[in-house]
CSV table of C-alpha atoms and ligand atoms in Angstrom, one decimal:
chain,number,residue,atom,x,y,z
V,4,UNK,CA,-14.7,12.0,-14.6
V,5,UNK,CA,-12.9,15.4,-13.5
V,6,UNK,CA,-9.4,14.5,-12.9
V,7,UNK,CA,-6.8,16.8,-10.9
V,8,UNK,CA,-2.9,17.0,-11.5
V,9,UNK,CA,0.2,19.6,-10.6
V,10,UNK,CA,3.0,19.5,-12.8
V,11,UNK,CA,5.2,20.1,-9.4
V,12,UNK,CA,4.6,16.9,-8.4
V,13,UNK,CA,7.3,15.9,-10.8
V,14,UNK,CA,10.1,17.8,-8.9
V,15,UNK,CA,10.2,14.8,-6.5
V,16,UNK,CA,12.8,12.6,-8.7
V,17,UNK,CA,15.1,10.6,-6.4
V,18,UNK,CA,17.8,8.1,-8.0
V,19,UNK,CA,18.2,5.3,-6.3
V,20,UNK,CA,16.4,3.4,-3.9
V,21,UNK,CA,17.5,0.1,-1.5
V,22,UNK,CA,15.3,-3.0,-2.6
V,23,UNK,CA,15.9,-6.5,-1.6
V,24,UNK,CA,19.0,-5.6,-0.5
V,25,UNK,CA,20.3,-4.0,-3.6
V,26,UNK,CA,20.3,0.1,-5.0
V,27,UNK,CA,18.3,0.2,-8.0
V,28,UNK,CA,16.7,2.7,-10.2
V,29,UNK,CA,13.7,4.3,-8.0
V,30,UNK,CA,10.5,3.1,-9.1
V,31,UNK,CA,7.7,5.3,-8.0
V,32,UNK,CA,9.3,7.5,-10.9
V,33,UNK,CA,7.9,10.6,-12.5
V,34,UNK,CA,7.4,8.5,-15.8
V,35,UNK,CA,4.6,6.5,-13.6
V,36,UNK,CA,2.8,10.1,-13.5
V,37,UNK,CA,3.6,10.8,-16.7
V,38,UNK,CA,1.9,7.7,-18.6
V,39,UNK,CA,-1.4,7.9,-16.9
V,40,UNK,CA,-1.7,11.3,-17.9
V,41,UNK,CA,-1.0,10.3,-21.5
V,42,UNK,CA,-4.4,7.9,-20.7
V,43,UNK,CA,-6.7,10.4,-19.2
V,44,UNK,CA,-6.3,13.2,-20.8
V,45,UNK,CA,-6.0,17.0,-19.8
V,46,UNK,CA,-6.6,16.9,-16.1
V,47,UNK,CA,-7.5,20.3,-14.1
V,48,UNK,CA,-4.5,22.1,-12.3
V,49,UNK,CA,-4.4,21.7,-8.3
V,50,UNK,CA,-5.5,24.8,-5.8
V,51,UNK,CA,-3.3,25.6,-2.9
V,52,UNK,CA,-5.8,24.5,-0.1
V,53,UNK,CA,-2.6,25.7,2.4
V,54,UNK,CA,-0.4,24.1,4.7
V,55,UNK,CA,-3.0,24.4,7.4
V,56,UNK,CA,-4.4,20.9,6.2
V,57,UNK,CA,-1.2,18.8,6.2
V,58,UNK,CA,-1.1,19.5,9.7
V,59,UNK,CA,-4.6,18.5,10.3
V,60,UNK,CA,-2.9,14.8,9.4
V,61,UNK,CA,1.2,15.3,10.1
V,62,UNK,CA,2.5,16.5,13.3
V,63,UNK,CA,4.6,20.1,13.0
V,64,UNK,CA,7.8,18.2,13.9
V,65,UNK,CA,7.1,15.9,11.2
V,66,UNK,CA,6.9,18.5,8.4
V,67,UNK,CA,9.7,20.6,9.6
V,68,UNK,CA,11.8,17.7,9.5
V,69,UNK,CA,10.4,16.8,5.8
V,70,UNK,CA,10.5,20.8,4.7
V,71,UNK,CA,14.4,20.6,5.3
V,72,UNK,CA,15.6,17.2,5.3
V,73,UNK,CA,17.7,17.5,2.3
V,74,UNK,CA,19.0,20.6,3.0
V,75,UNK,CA,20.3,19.4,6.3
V,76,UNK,CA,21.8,16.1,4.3
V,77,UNK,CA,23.4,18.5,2.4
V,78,UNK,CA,24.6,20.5,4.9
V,79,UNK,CA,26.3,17.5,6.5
V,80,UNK,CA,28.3,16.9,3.4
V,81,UNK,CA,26.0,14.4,1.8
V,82,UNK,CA,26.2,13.1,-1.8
V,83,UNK,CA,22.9,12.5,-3.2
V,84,UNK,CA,19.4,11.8,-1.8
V,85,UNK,CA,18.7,11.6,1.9
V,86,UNK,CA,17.7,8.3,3.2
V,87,UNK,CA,18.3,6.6,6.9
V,88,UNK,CA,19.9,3.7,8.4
V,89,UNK,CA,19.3,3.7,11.8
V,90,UNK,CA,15.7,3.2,13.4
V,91,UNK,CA,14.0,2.9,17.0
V,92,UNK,CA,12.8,-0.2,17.6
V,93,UNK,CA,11.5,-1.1,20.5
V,94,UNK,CA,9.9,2.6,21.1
V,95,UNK,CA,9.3,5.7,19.7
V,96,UNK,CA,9.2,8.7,21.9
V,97,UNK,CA,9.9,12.5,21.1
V,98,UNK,CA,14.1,13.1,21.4
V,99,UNK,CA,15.8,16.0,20.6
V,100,UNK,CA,18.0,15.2,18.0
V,101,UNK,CA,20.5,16.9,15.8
V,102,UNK,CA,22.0,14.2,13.3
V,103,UNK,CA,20.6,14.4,10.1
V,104,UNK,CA,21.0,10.4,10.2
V,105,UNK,CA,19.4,10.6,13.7
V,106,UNK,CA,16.2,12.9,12.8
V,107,UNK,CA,15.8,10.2,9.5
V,108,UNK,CA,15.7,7.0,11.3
V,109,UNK,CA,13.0,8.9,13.9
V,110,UNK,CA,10.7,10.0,11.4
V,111,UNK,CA,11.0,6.8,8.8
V,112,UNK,CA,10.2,3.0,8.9
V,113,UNK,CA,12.0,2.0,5.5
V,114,UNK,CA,15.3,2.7,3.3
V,115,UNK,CA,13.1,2.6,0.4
V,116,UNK,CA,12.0,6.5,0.5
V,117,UNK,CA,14.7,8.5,-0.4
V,118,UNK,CA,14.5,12.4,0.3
V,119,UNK,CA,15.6,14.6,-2.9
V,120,UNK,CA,15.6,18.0,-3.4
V,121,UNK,CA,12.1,18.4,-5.0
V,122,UNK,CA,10.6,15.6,-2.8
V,123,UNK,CA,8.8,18.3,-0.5
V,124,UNK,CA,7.6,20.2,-3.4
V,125,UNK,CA,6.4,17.4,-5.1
V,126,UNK,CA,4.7,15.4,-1.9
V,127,UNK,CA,2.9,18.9,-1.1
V,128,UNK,CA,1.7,19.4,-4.9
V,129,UNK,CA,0.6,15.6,-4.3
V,130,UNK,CA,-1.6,16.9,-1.7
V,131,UNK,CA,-2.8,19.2,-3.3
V,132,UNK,CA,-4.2,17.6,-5.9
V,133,UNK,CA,-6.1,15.5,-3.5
V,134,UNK,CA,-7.7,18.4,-1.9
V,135,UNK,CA,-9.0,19.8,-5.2
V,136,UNK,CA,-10.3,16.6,-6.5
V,137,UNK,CA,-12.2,16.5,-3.2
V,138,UNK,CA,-13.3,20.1,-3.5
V,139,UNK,CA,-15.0,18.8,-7.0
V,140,UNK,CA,-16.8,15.7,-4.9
V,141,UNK,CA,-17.8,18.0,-2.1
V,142,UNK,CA,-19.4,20.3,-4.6
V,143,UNK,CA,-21.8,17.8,-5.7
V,144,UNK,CA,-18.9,15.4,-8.7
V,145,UNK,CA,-20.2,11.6,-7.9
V,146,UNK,CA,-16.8,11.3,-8.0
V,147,UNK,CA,-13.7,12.7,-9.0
V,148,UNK,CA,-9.8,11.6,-9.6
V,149,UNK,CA,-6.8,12.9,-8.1
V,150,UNK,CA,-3.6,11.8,-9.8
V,151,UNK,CA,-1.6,11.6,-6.6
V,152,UNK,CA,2.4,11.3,-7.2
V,153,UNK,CA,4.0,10.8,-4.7
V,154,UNK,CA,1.4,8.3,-2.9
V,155,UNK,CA,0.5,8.4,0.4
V,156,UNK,CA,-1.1,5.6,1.9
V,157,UNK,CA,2.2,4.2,3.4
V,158,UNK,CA,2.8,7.6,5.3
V,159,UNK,CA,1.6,8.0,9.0
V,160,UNK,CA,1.3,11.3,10.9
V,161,UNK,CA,5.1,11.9,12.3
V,162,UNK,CA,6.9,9.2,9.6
V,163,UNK,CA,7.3,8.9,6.0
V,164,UNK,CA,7.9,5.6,3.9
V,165,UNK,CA,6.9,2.8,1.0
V,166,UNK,CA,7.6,6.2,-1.6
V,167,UNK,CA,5.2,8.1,0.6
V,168,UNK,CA,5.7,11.5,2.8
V,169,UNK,CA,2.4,13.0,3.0
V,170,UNK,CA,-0.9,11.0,3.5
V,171,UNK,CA,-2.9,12.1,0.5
V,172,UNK,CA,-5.8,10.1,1.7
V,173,UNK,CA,-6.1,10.7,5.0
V,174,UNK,CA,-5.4,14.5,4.4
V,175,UNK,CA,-8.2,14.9,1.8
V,176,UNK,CA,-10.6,12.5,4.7
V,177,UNK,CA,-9.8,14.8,7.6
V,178,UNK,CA,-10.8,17.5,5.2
V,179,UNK,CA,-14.1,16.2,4.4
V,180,UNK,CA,-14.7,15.1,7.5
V,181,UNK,CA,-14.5,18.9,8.6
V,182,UNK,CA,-16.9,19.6,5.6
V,183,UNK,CA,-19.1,17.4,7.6
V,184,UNK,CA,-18.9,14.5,6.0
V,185,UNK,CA,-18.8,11.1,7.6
V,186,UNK,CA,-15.8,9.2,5.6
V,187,UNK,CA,-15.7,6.0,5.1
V,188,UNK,CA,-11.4,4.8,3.5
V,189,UNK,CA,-11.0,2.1,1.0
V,190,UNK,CA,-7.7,1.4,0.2
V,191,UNK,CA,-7.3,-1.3,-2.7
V,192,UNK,CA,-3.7,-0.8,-3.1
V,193,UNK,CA,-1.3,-4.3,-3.1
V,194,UNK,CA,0.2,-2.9,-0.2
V,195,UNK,CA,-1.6,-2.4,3.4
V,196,UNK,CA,-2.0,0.9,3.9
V,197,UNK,CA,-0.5,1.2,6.9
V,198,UNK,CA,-0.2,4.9,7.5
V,199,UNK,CA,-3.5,5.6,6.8
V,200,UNK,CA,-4.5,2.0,8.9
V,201,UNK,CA,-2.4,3.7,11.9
V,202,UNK,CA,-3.8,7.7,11.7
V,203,UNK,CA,-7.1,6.9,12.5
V,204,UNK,CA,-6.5,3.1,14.3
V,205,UNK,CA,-8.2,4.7,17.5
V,206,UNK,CA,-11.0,6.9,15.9
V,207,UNK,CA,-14.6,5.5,15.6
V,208,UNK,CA,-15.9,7.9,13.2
V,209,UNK,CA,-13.3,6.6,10.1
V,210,UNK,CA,-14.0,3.1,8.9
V,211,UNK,CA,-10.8,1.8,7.3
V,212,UNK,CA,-11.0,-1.5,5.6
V,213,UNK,CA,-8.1,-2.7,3.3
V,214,UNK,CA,-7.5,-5.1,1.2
V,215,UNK,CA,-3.5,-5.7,0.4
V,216,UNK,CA,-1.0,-8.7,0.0
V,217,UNK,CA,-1.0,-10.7,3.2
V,218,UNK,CA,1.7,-8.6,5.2
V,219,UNK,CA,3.5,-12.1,6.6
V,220,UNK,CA,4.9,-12.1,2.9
V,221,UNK,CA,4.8,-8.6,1.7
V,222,UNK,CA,5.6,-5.2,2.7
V,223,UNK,CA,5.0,-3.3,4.9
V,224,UNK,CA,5.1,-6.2,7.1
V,225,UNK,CA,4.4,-5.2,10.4
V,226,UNK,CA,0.9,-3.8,9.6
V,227,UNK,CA,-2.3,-5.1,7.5
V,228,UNK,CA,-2.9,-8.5,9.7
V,229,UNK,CA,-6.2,-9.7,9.9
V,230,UNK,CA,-6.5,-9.2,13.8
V,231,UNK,CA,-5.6,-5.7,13.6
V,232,UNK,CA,-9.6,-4.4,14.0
V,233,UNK,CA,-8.8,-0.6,16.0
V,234,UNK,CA,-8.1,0.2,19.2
V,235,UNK,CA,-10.1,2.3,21.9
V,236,UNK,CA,-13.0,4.5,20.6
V,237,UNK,CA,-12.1,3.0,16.9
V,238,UNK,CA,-12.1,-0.7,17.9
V,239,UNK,CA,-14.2,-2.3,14.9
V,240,UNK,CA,-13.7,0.1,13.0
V,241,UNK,CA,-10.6,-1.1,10.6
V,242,UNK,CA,-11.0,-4.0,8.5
V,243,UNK,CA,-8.0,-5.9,7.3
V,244,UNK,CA,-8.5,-8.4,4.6
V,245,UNK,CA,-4.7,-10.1,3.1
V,246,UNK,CA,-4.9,-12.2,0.8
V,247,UNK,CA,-2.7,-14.7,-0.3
V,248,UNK,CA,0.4,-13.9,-3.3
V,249,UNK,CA,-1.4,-14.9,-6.8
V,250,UNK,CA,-4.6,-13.9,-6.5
V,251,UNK,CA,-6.6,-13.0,-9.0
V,252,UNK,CA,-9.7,-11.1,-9.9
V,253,UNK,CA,-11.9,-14.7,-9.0
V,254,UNK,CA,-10.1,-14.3,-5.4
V,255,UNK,CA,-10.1,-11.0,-5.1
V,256,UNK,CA,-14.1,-10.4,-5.6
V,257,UNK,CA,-15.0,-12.1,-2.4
V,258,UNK,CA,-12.7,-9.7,-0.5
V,259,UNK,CA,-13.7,-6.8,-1.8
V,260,UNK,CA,-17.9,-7.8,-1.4
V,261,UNK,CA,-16.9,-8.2,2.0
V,262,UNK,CA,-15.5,-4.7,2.2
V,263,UNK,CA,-18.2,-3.0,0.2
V,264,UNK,CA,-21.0,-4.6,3.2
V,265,UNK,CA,-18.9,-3.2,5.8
V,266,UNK,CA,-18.6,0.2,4.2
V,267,UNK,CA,-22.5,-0.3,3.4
V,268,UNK,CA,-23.2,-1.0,7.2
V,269,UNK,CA,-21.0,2.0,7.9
V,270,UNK,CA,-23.4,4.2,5.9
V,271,UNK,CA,-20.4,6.8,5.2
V,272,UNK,CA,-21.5,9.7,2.8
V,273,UNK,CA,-18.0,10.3,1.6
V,274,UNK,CA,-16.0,7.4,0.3
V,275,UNK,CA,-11.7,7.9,-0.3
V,276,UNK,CA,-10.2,5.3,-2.4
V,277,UNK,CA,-6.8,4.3,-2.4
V,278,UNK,CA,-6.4,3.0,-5.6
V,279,UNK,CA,-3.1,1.0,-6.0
V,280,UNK,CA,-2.4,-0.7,-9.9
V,281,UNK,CA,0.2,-2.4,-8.2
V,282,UNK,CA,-2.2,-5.9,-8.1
V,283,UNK,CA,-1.7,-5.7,-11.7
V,284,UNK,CA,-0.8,-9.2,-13.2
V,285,UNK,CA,2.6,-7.4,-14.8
V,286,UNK,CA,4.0,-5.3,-11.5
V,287,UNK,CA,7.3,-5.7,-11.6
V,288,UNK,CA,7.3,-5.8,-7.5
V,289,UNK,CA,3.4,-7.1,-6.6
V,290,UNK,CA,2.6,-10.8,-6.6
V,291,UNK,CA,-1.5,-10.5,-7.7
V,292,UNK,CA,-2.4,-11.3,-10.9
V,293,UNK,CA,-5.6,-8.6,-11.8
V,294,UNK,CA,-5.6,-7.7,-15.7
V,295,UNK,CA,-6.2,-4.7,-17.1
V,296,UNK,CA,-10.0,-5.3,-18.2
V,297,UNK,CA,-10.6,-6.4,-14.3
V,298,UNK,CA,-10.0,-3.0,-12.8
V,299,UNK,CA,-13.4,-2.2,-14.6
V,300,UNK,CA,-15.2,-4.5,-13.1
V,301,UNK,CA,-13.7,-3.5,-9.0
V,302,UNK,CA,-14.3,-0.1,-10.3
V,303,UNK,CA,-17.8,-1.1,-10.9
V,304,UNK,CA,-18.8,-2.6,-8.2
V,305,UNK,CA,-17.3,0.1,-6.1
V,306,UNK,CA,-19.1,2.4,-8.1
V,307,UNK,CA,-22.6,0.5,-6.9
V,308,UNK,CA,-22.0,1.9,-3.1
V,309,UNK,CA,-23.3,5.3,-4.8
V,310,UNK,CA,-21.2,7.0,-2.4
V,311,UNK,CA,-19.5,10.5,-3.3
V,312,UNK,CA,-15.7,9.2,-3.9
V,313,UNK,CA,-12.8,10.6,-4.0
V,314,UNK,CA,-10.2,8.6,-6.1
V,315,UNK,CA,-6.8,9.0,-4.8
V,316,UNK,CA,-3.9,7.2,-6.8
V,317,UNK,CA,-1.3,5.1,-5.0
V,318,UNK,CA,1.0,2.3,-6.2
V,319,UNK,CA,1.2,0.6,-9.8
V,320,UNK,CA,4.9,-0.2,-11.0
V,321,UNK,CA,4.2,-1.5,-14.8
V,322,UNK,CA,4.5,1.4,-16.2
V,323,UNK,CA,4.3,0.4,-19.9
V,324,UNK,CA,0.5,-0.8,-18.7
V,325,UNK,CA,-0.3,1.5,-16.3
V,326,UNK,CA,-1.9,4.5,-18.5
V,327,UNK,CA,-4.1,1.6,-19.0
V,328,UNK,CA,-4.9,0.0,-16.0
V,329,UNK,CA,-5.8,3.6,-14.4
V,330,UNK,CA,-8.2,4.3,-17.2
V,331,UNK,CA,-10.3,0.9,-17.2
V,332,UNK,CA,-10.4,1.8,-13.4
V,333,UNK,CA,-12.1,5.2,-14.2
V,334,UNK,CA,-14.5,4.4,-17.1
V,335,UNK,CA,-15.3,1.5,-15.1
V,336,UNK,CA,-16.1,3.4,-11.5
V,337,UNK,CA,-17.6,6.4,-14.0
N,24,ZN,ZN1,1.5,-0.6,-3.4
């Protein structure tokens, strides 16, 4: 399978992030990108596709605030990365605001996404890669891999979080979809893909259907329930499917039938995956318990749509296994 890659990804390297309460050691770390590309192998380098598709996805306020949020953190006399601590509530509305703090908490839903100096550079490379590995499916690949890092799946149109600032999957969909394709998202990440689950929540021509941790034990929380199905023109056209901490690949099957017959029904002729090895027995912050020889077999059946796919890499936090997971996932879907 062709796989796609930009060295500047790695320039987004924050410290620390806040987890249960605690700093510690950020774990969506470059070393994550670095051991699945000791599993695959020499990937292609990224093409600039341009800015012009971000913005098909992220509002303009959105990426200025991204483009120069550390600088401003900076300029305000702060140490470190830039990360909020204040956020609306109750509603979100366009404000005019000039505190670095201020503009953080307005475009962010966590404290778990720190800001560094490469994180721009690095989330925009991420793109990048997603939109060349779709250029490859669009020119005829069955399917192709993009080795996303930062992920994306987390990150909505005007607000970054979960380690995501740009919405790799929804950016490379939007960019099918004006290729003419009708696009169809998977997302089998541990985590609901909220972002992605909220960009195209009222559109009826993008199915969504994910299958994540049930969010009334896991993060993100406030997104991923069952009853969440679309609203207006895209009612029925997002599928939610939580399932319960510890489940394993004999759990997990039924789920993902289910969401293979709605795709099916759907009759996309572009699929995006958001693939997550996050529900990897060993993740050090996930509570499934997949193994490694299992990602073959969801790859497989995947794979049996026969739709075009795009494979866009999210979570996965076992990093001494996850060279491994990502590559029984690929020799399995191939
Ligand atoms: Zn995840």
């Amino acid at each position: 399978m062709r796989c796609f890659w930009d060295a500047r990804q790695l320039a987004h390297a924050p410290e620390l992030e806040l987890h249960n309460g605690a700093f510690v050691p950020f774990a969506e770390s470059p070393a994550r990108a670095e051991a699945i590309l000791a599993a695959i192998g020499t990937p292609e380098a990224a093409v600039d596709h341009g800015e012009a598709r971000l913005r098909a996805v992220h509002s303009e306020a959105y990426l200025a605030f991204l483009w120069s949020a550390h600088k401003d953190w900076r300029a305000a006399g702060r140490p470190g990365d830039a990360s909020g601590y204040a956020w609306p509530v109750v509603r979100r509305r366009q404000l005019s605001l000039d505190r670095i703090d201020a503009r953080l908490g307005a475009y962010s839903f966590d404290a778990a996404s720190p800001i560094a100096a490469g994180t721009w550079e690095g989330a925009y490379w991420s793109a990048q890669t997603a939109l060349s590995a779709l250029g490859a499916v669009l020119a005829g690949e069955p399917a192709a891999f993009a080795l996303c890092r930062p992920p994306g799946h987390h990150c909505g149109s005007d607000y970054l979080g979960g380690y995501c600032y740009l919405n790799n999957a929804a950016i490379a969909a939007e960019a099918a979809i004006a290729a003419g394709r009708k696009v169809a998202i998977l997302d089998v990440d541990y985590h609901h893909g909220n972002g992605t689950q909220d960009i195209f929540y009222e559109r009826g021509d993008v199915l969504f259907a994910s299958i994540h941790a049930d969010p009334r034990t896991d993060y993100p929380f406030f997104w991923g329930h069952a009853d969440e199905t679309g609203e207006g023109e895209g009612e029925g056209a997002t599928l939610n499917l939580p399932l319960a901490r510890g489940a394993d690949l004999a759990a997990y099957l039924p789920a993902l039938d289910a969401a293979l017959e709605r795709i099916a029904a759907f009759a996309p002729d572009l699929l995006v995956l958001s693939y997550g090895a996050d529900t990897f027995a060993g993740d050090p912050i996930s509570q499934f318990r997949l193994e490694t020889a299992d990602y073959a077999r969801v790859a497989r059946r995947i794979a049996s749509l026969g739709t075009p796919t795009l494979i866009a890499m999210e979570g996965g936090y076992a990093v001494d296994a996850l060279g491994a997971n990502v590559a029984s996932f690929l020799e399995g879907f191939a």
